[in-house]
Short mmCIF file of C-alpha atoms (C1' of nucleotides) in Angstrom, two decimals:
data_model
loop_
_atom_site.label_atom_id
_atom_site.label_comp_id
_atom_site.label_asym_id
_atom_site.label_seq_id
_atom_site.Cartn_x
_atom_site.Cartn_y
_atom_site.Cartn_z
CA MET A 1 -0.39 10.97 19.34
CA ARG A 2 -3.78 9.43 19.25
CA PHE A 3 -5.43 6.31 17.97
CA ALA A 4 -9.05 6.95 17.10
CA PRO A 5 -10.91 3.86 16.00
CA SER A 6 -14.62 3.82 15.35
CA PRO A 7 -16.50 1.16 17.29
CA THR A 8 -17.89 -0.63 14.27
CA GLY A 9 -16.47 -4.09 14.81
CA ASN A 10 -13.35 -6.00 15.69
CA LEU A 11 -9.90 -4.70 15.12
CA HIS A 12 -8.12 -6.06 12.07
CA ALA A 13 -4.54 -5.95 10.94
CA GLY A 14 -4.96 -2.55 9.31
CA ASN A 15 -6.42 -0.82 12.34
CA VAL A 16 -3.95 -2.36 14.62
CA ARG A 17 -0.98 -1.41 12.50
CA THR A 18 -2.08 2.21 12.74
CA ALA A 19 -2.46 1.85 16.49
CA LEU A 20 0.95 0.22 16.69
CA LEU A 21 2.62 3.00 14.73
CA ASN A 22 1.07 5.56 17.04
CA TRP A 23 2.31 3.61 20.03
CA ILE A 24 5.80 3.17 18.61
CA PHE A 25 6.16 6.82 17.80
CA ALA A 26 4.73 8.00 21.11
CA LYS A 27 7.12 5.70 22.93
CA GLN A 28 10.09 6.84 20.89
CA GLN A 29 9.30 10.53 21.45
CA ASN A 30 8.40 10.04 25.11
CA GLY A 31 4.98 11.26 24.10
CA VAL A 32 1.49 10.40 25.17
CA LEU A 33 -0.87 8.06 23.36
CA ILE A 34 -4.56 8.85 23.53
CA LEU A 35 -7.35 6.43 22.73
CA ARG A 36 -10.40 8.20 21.41
CA ILE A 37 -13.54 6.45 20.25
CA GLU A 38 -15.11 8.01 17.17
CA ASP A 39 -18.72 7.04 17.52
CA THR A 40 -20.60 9.85 15.84
CA ASP A 41 -22.22 7.39 13.47
CA GLN A 42 -24.75 5.63 15.64
CA VAL A 43 -26.10 3.61 12.78
CA ARG A 44 -22.85 1.73 12.36
CA HIS A 45 -22.09 1.52 16.04
CA VAL A 46 -21.59 -2.09 17.15
CA ILE A 47 -22.23 -2.85 20.79
CA GLY A 48 -19.31 -4.30 22.64
CA SER A 49 -16.76 -3.37 20.06
CA GLU A 50 -15.21 -0.79 22.33
CA GLU A 51 -14.33 -3.52 24.82
CA GLY A 52 -13.10 -5.68 21.97
CA ILE A 53 -10.79 -2.96 20.82
CA ALA A 54 -9.35 -2.54 24.30
CA THR A 55 -8.85 -6.29 24.65
CA ASP A 56 -7.01 -6.56 21.36
CA LEU A 57 -4.75 -3.60 22.10
CA ASN A 58 -3.97 -4.85 25.59
CA TRP A 59 -3.11 -8.27 24.29
CA LEU A 60 -0.62 -6.73 21.88
CA GLY A 61 0.90 -4.61 24.61
CA ILE A 62 -0.20 -1.36 23.01
CA GLU A 63 -0.92 0.77 26.04
CA TRP A 64 -2.46 4.24 26.07
CA SER A 65 -2.27 6.81 28.82
CA GLU A 66 -5.55 8.61 28.18
CA GLY A 67 -8.85 7.19 26.98
CA PRO A 68 -12.48 6.52 27.83
CA ASP A 69 -11.51 3.86 30.38
CA VAL A 70 -8.67 5.69 32.14
CA GLY A 71 -9.68 9.32 31.74
CA GLY A 72 -7.20 12.18 31.41
CA GLU A 73 -7.12 15.93 31.37
CA PHE A 74 -8.40 16.33 27.80
CA GLY A 75 -11.56 14.24 28.06
CA PRO A 76 -14.16 13.14 27.38
CA TYR A 77 -12.61 10.56 25.07
CA ARG A 78 -15.76 9.33 23.42
CA GLN A 79 -16.66 11.55 20.55
CA SER A 80 -20.38 11.33 21.22
CA ASP A 81 -19.75 12.82 24.66
CA ARG A 82 -18.18 15.86 23.09
CA LEU A 83 -21.26 17.07 21.25
CA LYS A 84 -21.52 20.30 23.25
CA ILE A 85 -17.96 21.17 22.37
CA HIS A 86 -18.49 20.49 18.70
CA GLU A 87 -21.66 22.58 18.68
CA GLU A 88 -19.85 25.44 20.30
CA TYR A 89 -17.22 25.55 17.61
CA ALA A 90 -19.75 25.08 14.85
CA GLU A 91 -21.62 28.08 16.14
CA ARG A 92 -18.44 30.05 16.19
CA LEU A 93 -17.81 29.26 12.55
CA LEU A 94 -21.36 30.28 11.73
CA ARG A 95 -20.96 33.53 13.65
CA GLU A 96 -17.69 34.34 11.97
CA GLY A 97 -19.12 33.68 8.53
CA SER A 98 -17.02 30.59 7.82
CA ALA A 99 -20.06 28.37 7.72
CA TYR A 100 -23.71 28.65 6.73
CA LYS A 101 -26.95 26.81 7.09
CA CYS A 102 -28.07 24.73 4.17
CA TYR A 103 -31.69 23.73 3.72
CA CYS A 104 -31.36 21.50 0.70
CA SER A 105 -33.05 18.14 1.08
CA GLU A 106 -31.30 14.87 0.44
CA GLU A 107 -33.50 14.25 -2.57
CA GLU A 108 -32.58 17.61 -4.03
CA LEU A 109 -28.90 16.97 -3.51
CA GLN A 110 -29.16 13.51 -4.93
CA MET A 111 -30.76 14.91 -8.07
CA GLU A 112 -28.13 17.60 -8.43
CA ARG A 113 -25.45 15.00 -8.08
CA GLU A 114 -26.91 12.79 -10.76
CA LYS A 115 -27.37 15.71 -13.08
CA ALA A 116 -23.77 16.77 -12.64
CA LEU A 117 -22.56 13.25 -13.22
CA ALA A 118 -24.69 12.98 -16.36
CA ASN A 119 -23.09 16.13 -17.70
CA ARG A 120 -19.70 14.72 -16.81
CA LEU A 121 -19.16 17.42 -14.25
CA PRO A 122 -17.75 16.99 -10.76
CA PRO A 123 -20.64 16.04 -8.44
CA ARG A 124 -20.08 18.74 -5.90
CA TYR A 125 -22.42 20.73 -3.75
CA ASN A 126 -23.27 23.82 -5.75
CA GLY A 127 -23.35 26.35 -2.96
CA LYS A 128 -27.03 26.97 -3.42
CA CYS A 129 -27.71 28.04 0.16
CA ARG A 130 -24.43 29.88 0.55
CA ASP A 131 -25.86 33.33 0.08
CA LEU A 132 -29.46 32.89 1.05
CA SER A 133 -31.16 36.22 1.71
CA ALA A 134 -32.80 36.80 5.07
CA GLU A 135 -36.20 36.42 3.46
CA GLU A 136 -35.41 33.17 1.76
CA GLU A 137 -34.00 31.84 4.97
CA LYS A 138 -37.12 32.84 6.86
CA LYS A 139 -39.20 30.97 4.37
CA LYS A 140 -37.10 27.84 4.73
CA ILE A 141 -37.37 28.01 8.48
CA SER A 142 -41.13 28.35 8.27
CA GLU A 143 -41.16 25.17 6.20
CA GLU A 144 -39.60 23.49 9.23
CA ILE A 145 -36.70 22.13 7.26
CA LYS A 146 -33.89 21.12 9.57
CA PRO A 147 -30.73 22.63 8.15
CA VAL A 148 -27.21 21.26 8.07
CA LEU A 149 -24.21 23.45 8.64
CA ARG A 150 -21.82 23.69 5.72
CA PHE A 151 -18.30 24.99 5.72
CA LYS A 152 -17.61 27.79 3.29
CA VAL A 153 -14.63 26.63 1.28
CA ARG A 154 -12.41 29.54 0.27
CA GLU A 155 -10.57 29.99 -3.00
CA GLY A 156 -6.94 29.22 -3.62
CA GLU A 157 -5.17 26.08 -2.52
CA VAL A 158 -3.99 24.18 0.53
CA SER A 159 -1.00 21.97 1.07
CA PHE A 160 0.81 20.13 3.79
CA VAL A 161 3.91 18.00 4.14
CA ASP A 162 3.11 14.40 4.92
CA LEU A 163 5.74 12.64 7.01
CA ILE A 164 5.54 9.62 4.75
CA LYS A 165 4.41 10.90 1.36
CA GLY A 166 5.98 14.33 1.21
CA GLU A 167 4.23 17.47 0.03
CA ILE A 168 0.62 17.14 -1.11
CA SER A 169 -1.54 20.02 -2.35
CA TRP A 170 -5.02 20.67 -3.72
CA LYS A 171 -6.70 23.41 -5.66
CA LEU A 172 -9.73 24.33 -3.62
CA ASP A 173 -12.13 24.72 -6.51
CA ASN A 174 -12.13 20.91 -6.55
CA ILE A 175 -13.75 20.85 -3.16
CA GLY A 176 -17.37 21.70 -2.52
CA ASP A 177 -18.77 23.24 0.66
CA PHE A 178 -19.00 20.28 2.99
CA VAL A 179 -21.21 19.47 5.94
CA ILE A 180 -19.82 20.01 9.42
CA LEU A 181 -23.01 19.60 11.42
CA ARG A 182 -25.70 17.19 10.33
CA SER A 183 -29.39 17.92 10.59
CA ASN A 184 -29.60 15.62 13.60
CA GLY A 185 -27.07 17.82 15.37
CA MET A 186 -24.18 15.37 15.11
CA PRO A 187 -20.89 16.69 13.80
CA SER A 188 -19.43 15.15 10.68
CA TYR A 189 -16.19 13.25 10.88
CA ASN A 190 -14.08 15.90 9.20
CA PHE A 191 -15.28 18.51 11.64
CA ALA A 192 -15.16 16.48 14.84
CA VAL A 193 -11.63 15.15 14.31
CA VAL A 194 -10.24 18.62 13.90
CA ILE A 195 -11.91 19.97 17.02
CA ASP A 196 -10.93 16.94 19.07
CA ASP A 197 -7.38 16.69 17.81
CA ALA A 198 -6.80 20.38 18.35
CA LEU A 199 -8.33 20.42 21.82
CA MET A 200 -6.47 17.29 22.85
CA LYS A 201 -3.28 18.95 21.68
CA ILE A 202 -2.45 16.17 19.26
CA SER A 203 0.98 16.82 17.79
CA HIS A 204 1.07 14.01 15.24
CA VAL A 205 -1.83 12.53 13.39
CA ILE A 206 -0.88 9.04 12.25
CA ARG A 207 -3.71 7.40 10.37
CA GLY A 208 -4.57 5.34 7.32
CA GLU A 209 -3.91 6.58 3.84
CA GLY A 210 -7.62 6.74 3.11
CA HIS A 211 -7.66 9.97 5.02
CA VAL A 212 -5.34 11.84 2.70
CA SER A 213 -8.24 13.15 0.66
CA ASN A 214 -9.97 14.34 3.81
CA THR A 215 -7.00 16.36 4.90
CA PRO A 216 -7.63 19.51 2.81
CA ARG A 217 -11.07 19.89 4.38
CA GLN A 218 -9.58 19.48 7.80
CA LEU A 219 -6.79 21.94 7.10
CA LEU A 220 -9.41 24.52 6.18
CA ILE A 221 -11.11 24.08 9.54
CA TYR A 222 -7.84 24.35 11.43
CA GLU A 223 -7.23 27.54 9.50
CA ALA A 224 -10.65 29.05 10.12
CA LEU A 225 -10.43 28.37 13.84
CA GLY A 226 -6.83 29.47 14.17
CA PHE A 227 -5.78 26.09 15.56
CA LYS A 228 -2.24 24.87 15.41
CA ILE A 229 -1.91 22.35 12.59
CA PRO A 230 -0.47 19.00 13.65
CA LYS A 231 2.00 16.93 11.63
CA PHE A 232 0.38 14.27 9.50
CA ALA A 233 1.61 10.81 8.59
CA HIS A 234 -0.61 8.75 6.31
CA THR A 235 0.20 5.09 6.43
CA PRO A 236 -0.13 2.78 3.44
CA THR A 237 -3.06 0.43 3.28
CA ILE A 238 -2.72 -3.21 4.27
CA LEU A 239 -4.28 -5.57 1.74
CA ASN A 240 -5.36 -9.17 2.08
CA LYS A 241 -4.10 -11.99 -0.11
CA GLU A 242 -6.62 -11.07 -2.79
CA LYS A 243 -5.13 -7.58 -2.75
CA LYS A 244 -8.33 -6.13 -1.42
CA THR A 245 -8.45 -3.60 1.37
CA LEU A 246 -9.30 -5.15 4.70
CA SER A 247 -12.91 -5.20 5.73
CA LYS A 248 -14.39 -5.89 9.09
CA ARG A 249 -16.59 -8.59 7.72
CA HIS A 250 -15.71 -12.27 7.60
CA GLY A 251 -13.24 -11.84 10.43
CA ALA A 252 -10.49 -11.55 7.86
CA LEU A 253 -7.16 -10.91 9.51
CA SER A 254 -8.96 -10.16 12.73
CA ILE A 255 -6.72 -9.73 15.73
CA LYS A 256 -9.10 -11.76 17.81
CA ARG A 257 -8.46 -14.77 15.61
CA TYR A 258 -4.70 -14.47 15.99
CA ARG A 259 -5.10 -14.23 19.72
CA GLU A 260 -7.29 -17.31 19.84
CA GLU A 261 -4.98 -19.35 17.67
CA GLY A 262 -2.14 -18.74 20.05
CA TYR A 263 0.08 -16.33 18.23
CA ILE A 264 2.78 -14.62 20.25
CA PRO A 265 1.93 -10.92 20.60
CA ASP A 266 5.53 -9.90 20.05
CA ALA A 267 5.62 -11.85 16.80
CA LEU A 268 2.54 -10.11 15.48
CA VAL A 269 3.90 -6.74 16.54
CA ASN A 270 7.18 -7.54 14.84
CA TYR A 271 5.50 -8.69 11.66
CA LEU A 272 3.17 -5.70 11.54
CA SER A 273 6.05 -3.30 12.05
CA LEU A 274 7.68 -4.71 8.95
CA LEU A 275 4.76 -3.85 6.72
CA SER A 276 5.85 -0.73 4.83
CA TRP A 277 8.76 -0.24 7.16
CA SER A 278 12.17 -1.85 7.48
CA SER A 279 15.06 -1.61 9.87
CA GLU A 280 18.15 -0.01 8.43
CA SER A 281 20.05 -3.09 9.58
CA GLY A 282 17.98 -5.27 7.27
CA ASP A 283 17.10 -7.55 10.19
CA ASP A 284 13.67 -9.14 10.30
CA ILE A 285 13.46 -10.36 13.85
CA LEU A 286 13.27 -7.23 15.94
CA SER A 287 12.42 -6.75 19.60
CA ARG A 288 9.95 -4.07 20.60
CA GLU A 289 12.83 -2.07 21.99
CA ARG A 290 14.65 -2.13 18.69
CA ILE A 291 11.55 -1.22 16.73
CA VAL A 292 10.85 1.74 18.97
CA ASP A 293 14.47 2.72 18.81
CA GLU A 294 14.99 2.36 15.08
CA PHE A 295 11.64 3.46 13.73
CA SER A 296 11.47 6.48 11.49
CA PHE A 297 8.86 7.76 9.04
CA SER A 298 11.51 8.42 6.45
CA ARG A 299 12.08 4.67 6.21
CA MET A 300 8.43 4.01 5.52
CA SER A 301 7.40 3.17 2.03
CA SER A 302 4.32 4.82 0.66
CA SER A 303 2.77 1.95 -1.25
CA SER A 304 0.29 -0.53 0.13
CA ALA A 305 1.41 -3.89 1.47
CA VAL A 306 -0.12 -7.35 1.21
CA PHE A 307 -0.45 -9.16 4.52
CA ASP A 308 1.35 -12.49 4.16
CA ASP A 309 0.11 -15.13 6.58
CA ASP A 310 2.96 -17.47 5.66
CA LYS A 311 5.59 -15.05 6.77
CA LEU A 312 3.72 -14.25 9.95
CA LEU A 313 3.53 -17.98 10.66
CA TRP A 314 7.25 -18.34 10.11
CA MET A 315 7.94 -15.41 12.36
CA ASN A 316 5.64 -16.75 15.05
CA GLY A 317 7.57 -20.02 14.90
CA GLN A 318 10.78 -18.10 15.44
CA TYR A 319 9.31 -16.49 18.53
CA ILE A 320 8.06 -19.81 19.87
CA ARG A 321 11.49 -21.35 19.47
CA ALA A 322 13.05 -18.41 21.26
CA LEU A 323 10.68 -18.79 24.23
CA LYS A 324 12.26 -19.68 27.56
CA SER A 325 11.04 -23.11 28.58
CA GLU A 326 9.23 -21.61 31.53
CA ASP A 327 7.31 -19.20 29.30
CA LEU A 328 6.54 -21.94 26.84
CA LEU A 329 5.20 -24.04 29.68
CA ASN A 330 2.94 -21.27 30.93
CA LEU A 331 1.61 -20.67 27.46
CA SER A 332 1.02 -24.36 26.89
CA LEU A 333 -0.65 -25.48 30.09
CA PRO A 334 -4.08 -24.02 29.37
CA ILE A 335 -3.99 -25.35 25.81
CA LEU A 336 -3.06 -28.85 26.93
CA GLU A 337 -5.64 -28.92 29.66
CA ASN A 338 -8.24 -27.73 27.23
CA SER A 339 -7.43 -30.67 25.03
CA GLY A 340 -7.84 -33.03 27.94
CA TYR A 341 -4.23 -33.80 28.74
CA THR A 342 -3.08 -33.98 32.32
CA THR A 343 -0.23 -31.68 33.12
CA GLN A 344 0.35 -32.53 36.77
CA ASN A 345 3.92 -33.45 36.20
CA LEU A 346 5.43 -30.16 35.16
CA GLU A 347 8.87 -31.59 34.66
CA SER A 348 7.77 -34.15 32.15
CA THR A 349 5.41 -31.71 30.47
CA ALA A 350 8.36 -29.38 29.99
CA LYS A 351 10.29 -32.23 28.41
CA ILE A 352 7.45 -32.91 25.99
CA LEU A 353 7.27 -29.28 25.05
CA GLU A 354 10.98 -29.16 24.45
CA ALA A 355 10.63 -32.11 22.13
CA VAL A 356 7.90 -30.61 19.97
CA LYS A 357 8.98 -26.98 20.12
CA GLY A 358 10.59 -27.15 16.71
CA ASN A 359 7.39 -28.26 15.04
CA LEU A 360 5.23 -25.44 16.24
CA THR A 361 4.37 -22.37 14.23
CA LYS A 362 1.38 -21.47 16.34
CA MET A 363 0.34 -22.66 19.77
CA SER A 364 -2.97 -24.08 18.56
CA ASP A 365 -0.94 -26.76 16.76
CA LEU A 366 0.32 -28.08 20.07
CA PRO A 367 -2.25 -30.82 20.81
CA GLN A 368 -1.61 -32.72 17.59
CA TYR A 369 2.11 -32.94 18.29
CA VAL A 370 1.96 -34.02 21.91
CA GLU A 371 -0.58 -36.75 21.43
CA LEU A 372 1.84 -39.64 21.30
CA PHE A 373 3.43 -38.73 24.62
CA TYR A 374 0.19 -39.25 26.45
CA LYS A 375 -0.75 -42.58 24.95
CA SER A 376 -0.18 -45.51 27.24
CA GLU A 377 -0.73 -48.16 24.58
CA VAL A 378 0.68 -48.11 21.11
CA GLU A 379 -0.62 -49.78 18.01
CA PRO A 380 1.10 -49.59 14.65
CA ASP A 381 -0.53 -46.86 12.66
CA GLY A 382 -1.03 -48.58 9.36
CA ALA A 383 -0.30 -51.63 7.25
CA ALA A 384 3.12 -50.39 6.17
CA GLU A 385 4.15 -49.84 9.75
CA ARG A 386 2.89 -53.22 10.86
CA GLU A 387 4.67 -54.94 8.05
CA LEU A 388 7.96 -53.28 8.89
CA ILE A 389 8.08 -54.33 12.51
CA GLU A 390 7.23 -57.91 11.61
CA LYS A 391 10.20 -58.30 9.30
CA GLU A 392 12.86 -60.75 10.41
CA GLU A 393 15.45 -57.99 10.24
CA SER A 394 13.44 -55.84 12.62
CA LYS A 395 13.21 -58.68 15.14
CA GLN A 396 16.98 -58.91 15.10
CA VAL A 397 17.16 -55.21 15.81
CA PHE A 398 14.74 -55.53 18.71
CA ASN A 399 16.57 -58.45 20.29
CA ASN A 400 19.88 -56.80 20.02
CA PHE A 401 18.51 -53.50 21.23
CA ILE A 402 16.96 -55.01 24.34
CA ASN A 403 20.23 -56.70 25.17
CA GLY A 404 21.95 -53.37 24.87
CA VAL A 405 19.44 -51.56 27.00
CA GLU A 406 19.59 -54.12 29.79
CA LYS A 407 23.18 -53.12 30.49
CA TYR A 408 22.00 -49.74 31.71
CA ASN A 409 20.00 -48.71 34.75
CA GLU A 410 18.83 -45.53 33.12
CA ILE A 411 19.17 -44.56 29.49
CA SER A 412 20.12 -41.06 28.45
CA ALA A 413 19.94 -39.74 24.91
CA ASP A 414 23.66 -40.35 24.55
CA ASP A 415 23.41 -43.88 25.92
CA PHE A 416 20.71 -44.56 23.37
CA LYS A 417 22.96 -43.43 20.53
CA GLU A 418 25.68 -45.71 21.87
CA ILE A 419 23.31 -48.63 21.98
CA MET A 420 22.14 -48.02 18.45
CA LYS A 421 25.72 -47.93 17.25
CA GLN A 422 26.28 -51.24 18.93
CA VAL A 423 23.16 -52.74 17.36
CA GLN A 424 24.32 -51.59 13.96
CA ASN A 425 27.72 -53.24 14.47
CA ASP A 426 26.26 -56.48 15.69
CA THR A 427 23.51 -56.91 13.11
CA GLY A 428 24.92 -55.05 10.13
CA ILE A 429 21.57 -53.33 9.76
CA LYS A 430 21.68 -49.57 9.33
CA GLY A 431 19.77 -46.50 8.25
CA LYS A 432 16.04 -46.71 7.89
CA ASN A 433 15.92 -50.41 8.59
CA LEU A 434 17.63 -49.84 11.87
CA TRP A 435 15.79 -46.80 13.19
CA MET A 436 12.28 -47.14 11.84
CA PRO A 437 11.40 -50.38 13.65
CA VAL A 438 12.37 -48.78 16.94
CA ARG A 439 10.39 -45.64 16.19
CA ILE A 440 7.29 -47.59 15.25
CA ALA A 441 7.56 -49.95 18.19
CA LEU A 442 7.76 -47.00 20.52
CA THR A 443 5.23 -44.61 19.00
CA GLY A 444 3.22 -46.59 16.48
CA GLN A 445 3.91 -43.90 13.92
CA SER A 446 6.54 -43.29 11.30
CA HIS A 447 6.66 -39.57 12.09
CA GLY A 448 7.56 -37.83 15.29
CA PRO A 449 10.19 -36.06 17.33
CA GLU A 450 13.81 -37.15 17.50
CA LEU A 451 14.20 -40.62 18.90
CA PRO A 452 16.91 -39.94 21.49
CA MET A 453 14.67 -37.32 23.03
CA LEU A 454 11.76 -39.74 23.09
CA ILE A 455 13.81 -42.47 24.74
CA GLU A 456 14.86 -40.15 27.48
CA PHE A 457 11.27 -39.15 28.05
CA PHE A 458 9.89 -42.69 28.25
CA GLY A 459 12.70 -44.10 30.36
CA LYS A 460 14.16 -47.57 30.34
CA GLU A 461 11.24 -49.59 31.59
CA GLU A 462 8.66 -48.13 29.27
CA VAL A 463 11.01 -48.55 26.31
CA VAL A 464 11.66 -52.18 27.09
CA SER A 465 8.04 -53.00 27.68
CA ARG A 466 6.92 -51.39 24.45
CA ILE A 467 9.54 -53.22 22.40
CA LYS A 468 8.70 -56.51 24.07
CA LYS A 469 5.06 -56.00 23.38
CA VAL A 470 5.74 -55.57 19.69
CA MET A 471 7.99 -58.62 19.60
CA GLY A 472 5.37 -60.76 21.25
CA SER A 473 2.64 -59.85 18.83
"C1'" G B 1 -15.92 12.25 -14.69
"C1'" G B 2 -12.67 15.41 -11.28
"C1'" C B 3 -8.90 15.51 -7.61
"C1'" G B 4 -5.27 12.92 -4.69
"C1'" C B 5 -2.05 8.70 -3.73
"C1'" G B 6 0.55 4.54 -5.42
"C1'" U B 7 3.35 0.67 -8.99
"C1'" U B 8 11.25 -3.32 -7.59
"C1'" C B 9 11.20 -11.14 -7.38
"C1'" G B 10 4.55 -14.79 -6.09
"C1'" U B 11 4.72 -11.78 -1.10
"C1'" C B 12 7.36 -8.11 2.51
"C1'" U B 13 11.27 -5.10 1.29
"C1'" A B 14 16.87 -2.87 0.27
"C1'" A B 15 19.33 0.19 -3.05
"C1'" U B 16 17.30 8.18 -1.95
"C1'" G B 17 21.89 9.32 -10.02
"C1'" G B 18 27.40 5.82 -10.41
"C1'" U B 19 29.88 1.11 -4.65
"C1'" U B 20 24.65 -3.43 -8.46
"C1'" U B 21 25.95 -9.36 -12.95
"C1'" A B 22 19.40 -5.08 -8.57
"C1'" G B 23 20.72 -7.18 -2.05
"C1'" G B 24 17.94 -9.58 2.15
"C1'" A B 25 13.49 -12.16 4.24
"C1'" C B 26 9.00 -15.40 3.54
"C1'" G B 27 7.34 -19.00 0.00
"C1'" C B 28 8.79 -22.65 -3.45
"C1'" U B 29 12.90 -25.91 -4.56
"C1'" G B 30 17.90 -29.02 -4.31
"C1'" G B 31 21.42 -30.84 -0.68
"C1'" C B 32 23.39 -31.83 4.37
"C1'" C B 33 22.16 -33.17 9.65
"C1'" U B 34 23.48 -41.99 11.42
"C1'" C B 35 15.20 -42.94 10.70
"C1'" U B 36 10.73 -39.76 9.83
"C1'" C B 37 7.94 -34.79 10.50
"C1'" A B 38 10.13 -30.49 11.84
"C1'" C B 39 14.28 -27.29 13.46
"C1'" G B 40 19.10 -25.73 11.81
"C1'" C B 41 22.82 -25.08 8.03
"C1'" C B 42 24.43 -24.62 2.77
"C1'" G B 43 22.71 -23.71 -2.41
"C1'" G B 44 18.93 -22.52 -6.36
"C1'" U B 45 14.48 -19.91 -8.40
"C1'" A B 46 12.44 -15.15 -9.33
"C1'" A B 47 11.57 -8.28 -10.01
"C1'" U B 48 12.65 -2.35 -11.41
"C1'" A B 49 4.38 -1.85 -15.12
"C1'" G B 50 4.89 0.28 -20.50
"C1'" G B 51 6.59 4.43 -23.45
"C1'" G B 52 9.12 8.96 -23.93
"C1'" G B 53 12.56 12.55 -22.05
"C1'" U B 54 16.79 14.91 -18.64
"C1'" U B 55 21.93 13.05 -17.86
"C1'" C B 56 28.41 10.85 -19.50
"C1'" G B 57 25.22 7.54 -16.44
"C1'" A B 58 18.37 6.33 -13.95
"C1'" C B 59 15.09 1.57 -9.86
"C1'" U B 60 16.25 6.49 -8.31
"C1'" C B 61 14.51 13.07 -11.54
"C1'" C B 62 10.46 14.93 -15.30
"C1'" C B 63 6.24 13.86 -18.71
"C1'" C B 64 2.58 10.56 -20.89
"C1'" U B 65 -0.13 5.83 -20.84
"C1'" A B 66 -1.88 1.57 -18.24
"C1'" C B 67 -3.39 -0.59 -13.86
"C1'" G B 68 -4.74 -0.35 -8.49
"C1'" C B 69 -6.56 2.37 -4.29
"C1'" G B 70 -8.83 6.62 -1.82
"C1'" C B 71 -11.94 11.01 -1.64
"C1'" U B 72 -15.70 13.44 -4.37
"C1'" A B 73 -21.81 11.38 1.67
"C1'" C B 74 -26.12 14.63 6.61
"C1'" C B 75 -19.76 7.12 6.75
"C1'" A B 76 -15.44 7.09 9.71
#
RNA sequence: GGCGCGUUCGUCUAAUGGUUUAGGACGCUGGCCUCUCACGCCGGUAAUAGGGGUUCGACUCCCCUACGCGCUACCA
C-alpha cells in the first residue's frame, strides 16, 4: 500500500481519508505502508508542506514504514529523486516502439484543441508526430524544438475490476496519445506513478475517485512494460457543506485546524472511517482496532459523502467523555495554562475538569467553562440575577441554608442534597426559587455545572463566605 | 462535445429481488432527570431523483432522461 500526496499544501479531510484507508488496509493485511511524495510539478510545490503532511499524519496515528524520512529498500521516496529511473523506462518505451517523440508546440496543440471543440469533436491529440519520417524528424531537431515523449495508445479496450466500484472499461479510441515525458525532462504523473508503484511493489492502489479516468492510461503503461498490475480501489470524494470538492485553499476542513482546536485524533479517525463505509454491526463509535478488524472494501459505498462538522463535533464529545481523567488532565493542562489559569493543584484541577467534561465537544471550548472556578470574587451577572438574590424569599433560603451547613465540618455532594431538602422543608420554598439563589450567590451566573459538584469543589468555608457576602450586600 | 463514475431522510448510512408500515446515527424537536447550560434516557420529524421496462414481487436488475462529479493538460 502507499499513500502518495503531492506537496502542494496542507492535508485536508479528503487526503487524510485516503491515507487512513491505506493505513487501515495495510494494518489489516499485515502489509507495509509507503509514503511517497509526488513532487514532479515544481510550479505547484509548496515549501514546508512535506513536513506539514508528516505532522498531520503523525498526529492522527497514521504511521508508515517506508518514506522520505525513514528510508526503505525501494527508495528514493521523493518522486523528483527518481528522475533517472523514469528516464530509463521512458527510453525503453521509445526503443520498443511504444512511445514516440512529439515536436508539436503548445500553441499548435492549443489551436488543434480549439478547432476540434468548435467542430464538436473530442479534443484529443491527433497523432501528428506518431509516424514522422526520419527526414521530418531531422528537420524538427534542427529547429531545436524540445520534444515531449508520447505514449502510443493501441487499439481495442482496457478494463479492470475496482475493489469499490466493480468492473470499469474503456474503448481506447477515446484516448489520445498522452505525454509521458515533458519537454523539461520531467515525467508526467500518469507515467511516474506506474513506474514507482511497480518498482515499489505496490499491491493495492487506494486513491481518490478522481483517478479513475487516469487508470486506463496507466494500465496501458503497465501492459507495455510487462509490469504486474496492482489492485485498484477508488474512494469516493469527500465534499464540504456546500457540496463542493475539497480544495486546499481557505484551510477548509484542514487537519491542522482540527489539531489546533483540540480534537481527539481517535475521534477524527473514527468519523473519517465512517465516510462511505459502515461497520456491519451498525455501530458508530468504533475503536481503531475494530475499524482495522472490520473494514472491507465491499462495505464501501461508491458515492461521494458530505463532511458533516456537527456529527464530528458530537463524536469528539463522545471521545472526550470517554477519556480517563488522567488523560483528560494531560490534554487540558497546556490549554488551561495558555489561557492563564494556574494548574498547580492537580487534584482540584481534575475536579474542575470532571465537572465540565459533559459540556465539552472540543478541547478549545475548555477555558470558557472553567472560568468560574478560578474567580475568587463573584458578582451577580446581570439585573435579573441581582434581583433574584435580593428577594425576601431568597434571604430565607440563605439563612436556612447557612444554618444547615454549619452542622457539618465538611460538606459532600450528598450532604448538600440533604441540606437542600431540609431547607425546602423548613421554608416551603422549592424548585427554581430554592436552587437559583444558591447558584447565583455561589457563581454569579444562572448557568453552570451541577450544584452538588460545585459545592464539593468550593468546600464549606468558601460556600459560607460567598453566601454571607451576598446576604450582606 | 466525448468517455467514465455517481444519485435512499437536511447530513452520514443500513437494507446486495420477498424477513420493510424502508432501519440506525448526527441535526432539529417534545418529554424526563428536585435549578440552569450540558450529559444521559425515552419519544417525534424526515428519504429510495424522474420515466419506462424485466419479474408473481424492485431501493436492489436493465434502458432512457435529469442533475452532480471526474478525465479529456508538457497538473497531481
